Amino acid sequence: MIIEIPDETVKQSGLSDDGLKLRLAIQLFVEEKLTLAGASKLAGLHQIEFQKELARRKIPIHYDVNDFIKDLHTISEINLNDNCK
């Protein structure tokens, strides 16, 4: 899908095309409409760079207890698989 934004609107915003995409990506991420991966892709940035941009703006990454538990489970499975080799 391609969204066309009139040049006049972009000019009024005072942002570059990339700046506008970044702002949109950040807002959609904050509203939890896009994941970190999706917002990074929309912004045209590697996830690490997008995370750095979020940090500069003091925007926390969505990471709750359930995410932590899933990560611990994944780490345990990786460790079990490595020990079986």
PDB file of N, CA and C in Angstrom, residues 1 7 12 15 19-21 24 28 35 40-41 47 49 53 55 62-63 68 70 78 80 82:
ATOM      1  N   MET A   1       0.842  -1.176   0.000  1.00  0.00           N
ATOM      2  CA  MET A   1       0.000   0.000   0.000  1.00  0.00           C
ATOM      3  C   MET A   1       0.893   1.247   0.000  1.00  0.00           C
ATOM      4  N   ASP A   7       3.056  17.252  -1.036  1.00  0.00           N
ATOM      5  CA  ASP A   7       4.300  17.944  -0.699  1.00  0.00           C
ATOM      6  C   ASP A   7       4.046  19.129   0.233  1.00  0.00           C
ATOM      7  N   GLN A  12       4.715  21.766   5.387  1.00  0.00           N
ATOM      8  CA  GLN A  12       4.137  22.409   6.574  1.00  0.00           C
ATOM      9  C   GLN A  12       4.588  21.735   7.864  1.00  0.00           C
ATOM     10  N   LEU A  15       9.192  18.550   8.483  1.00  0.00           N
ATOM     11  CA  LEU A  15       9.952  17.305   8.547  1.00  0.00           C
ATOM     12  C   LEU A  15      10.351  16.852   7.158  1.00  0.00           C
ATOM     13  N   GLY A  19      11.862  11.839   8.274  1.00  0.00           N
ATOM     14  CA  GLY A  19      11.429  12.310   9.586  1.00  0.00           C
ATOM     15  C   GLY A  19       9.949  12.048   9.811  1.00  0.00           C
ATOM     16  N   LEU A  20       9.182  12.230   8.761  1.00  0.00           N
ATOM     17  CA  LEU A  20       7.745  11.981   8.841  1.00  0.00           C
ATOM     18  C   LEU A  20       7.462  10.496   9.043  1.00  0.00           C
ATOM     19  N   LYS A  21       8.196   9.643   8.303  1.00  0.00           N
ATOM     20  CA  LYS A  21       8.023   8.194   8.474  1.00  0.00           C
ATOM     21  C   LYS A  21       8.409   7.766   9.886  1.00  0.00           C
ATOM     22  N   LEU A  24       5.658   8.794  12.345  1.00  0.00           N
ATOM     23  CA  LEU A  24       4.503   7.902  12.200  1.00  0.00           C
ATOM     24  C   LEU A  24       4.795   6.545  12.838  1.00  0.00           C
ATOM     25  N   LEU A  28       2.729   4.973  16.034  1.00  0.00           N
ATOM     26  CA  LEU A  28       2.031   3.686  15.921  1.00  0.00           C
ATOM     27  C   LEU A  28       2.584   2.667  16.909  1.00  0.00           C
ATOM     28  N   THR A  35       4.350  -3.507  16.131  1.00  0.00           N
ATOM     29  CA  THR A  35       5.390  -4.077  16.981  1.00  0.00           C
ATOM     30  C   THR A  35       6.689  -3.303  16.761  1.00  0.00           C
ATOM     31  N   SER A  40      10.032  -0.410  13.197  1.00  0.00           N
ATOM     32  CA  SER A  40      11.391  -0.243  12.680  1.00  0.00           C
ATOM     33  C   SER A  40      11.388  -0.277  11.158  1.00  0.00           C
ATOM     34  N   LYS A  41      10.649  -1.250  10.629  1.00  0.00           N
ATOM     35  CA  LYS A  41      10.579  -1.397   9.172  1.00  0.00           C
ATOM     36  C   LYS A  41       9.943  -0.163   8.531  1.00  0.00           C
ATOM     37  N   GLN A  47      16.329  -2.466  13.812  1.00  0.00           N
ATOM     38  CA  GLN A  47      15.652  -2.436  15.109  1.00  0.00           C
ATOM     39  C   GLN A  47      16.501  -1.776  16.196  1.00  0.00           C
ATOM     40  N   GLU A  49      18.707   0.618  15.838  1.00  0.00           N
ATOM     41  CA  GLU A  49      18.675   2.069  15.617  1.00  0.00           C
ATOM     42  C   GLU A  49      17.329   2.644  16.043  1.00  0.00           C
ATOM     43  N   GLU A  53      16.517   5.416  18.961  1.00  0.00           N
ATOM     44  CA  GLU A  53      15.670   6.604  18.758  1.00  0.00           C
ATOM     45  C   GLU A  53      14.592   6.670  19.838  1.00  0.00           C
ATOM     46  N   ALA A  55      14.848   5.456  22.831  1.00  0.00           N
ATOM     47  CA  ALA A  55      15.547   5.817  24.067  1.00  0.00           C
ATOM     48  C   ALA A  55      15.831   7.311  24.121  1.00  0.00           C
ATOM     49  N   HIS A  62       7.804  -1.849  24.828  1.00  0.00           N
ATOM     50  CA  HIS A  62       6.753  -2.675  25.430  1.00  0.00           C
ATOM     51  C   HIS A  62       7.342  -4.043  25.751  1.00  0.00           C
ATOM     52  N   TYR A  63       7.525  -4.299  27.013  1.00  0.00           N
ATOM     53  CA  TYR A  63       8.101  -5.572  27.445  1.00  0.00           C
ATOM     54  C   TYR A  63       7.549  -5.848  28.827  1.00  0.00           C
ATOM     55  N   PHE A  68       8.859 -11.543  29.313  1.00  0.00           N
ATOM     56  CA  PHE A  68      10.026 -12.023  30.057  1.00  0.00           C
ATOM     57  C   PHE A  68       9.953 -13.540  30.249  1.00  0.00           C
ATOM     58  N   LYS A  70       8.289 -15.706  28.435  1.00  0.00           N
ATOM     59  CA  LYS A  70       8.501 -16.349  27.128  1.00  0.00           C
ATOM     60  C   LYS A  70       9.987 -16.382  26.777  1.00  0.00           C
ATOM     61  N   ILE A  78      16.783 -23.353  24.207  1.00  0.00           N
ATOM     62  CA  ILE A  78      18.047 -23.242  23.465  1.00  0.00           C
ATOM     63  C   ILE A  78      19.154 -23.962  24.224  1.00  0.00           C
ATOM     64  N   LEU A  80      18.835 -26.386  26.377  1.00  0.00           N
ATOM     65  CA  LEU A  80      18.591 -27.825  26.332  1.00  0.00           C
ATOM     66  C   LEU A  80      19.029 -28.400  24.997  1.00  0.00           C
ATOM     67  N   ASP A  82      21.286 -27.171  22.956  1.00  0.00           N
ATOM     68  CA  ASP A  82      22.754 -27.112  22.855  1.00  0.00           C
ATOM     69  C   ASP A  82      23.385 -28.238  23.655  1.00  0.00           C
TER      70      ASP A  82
END
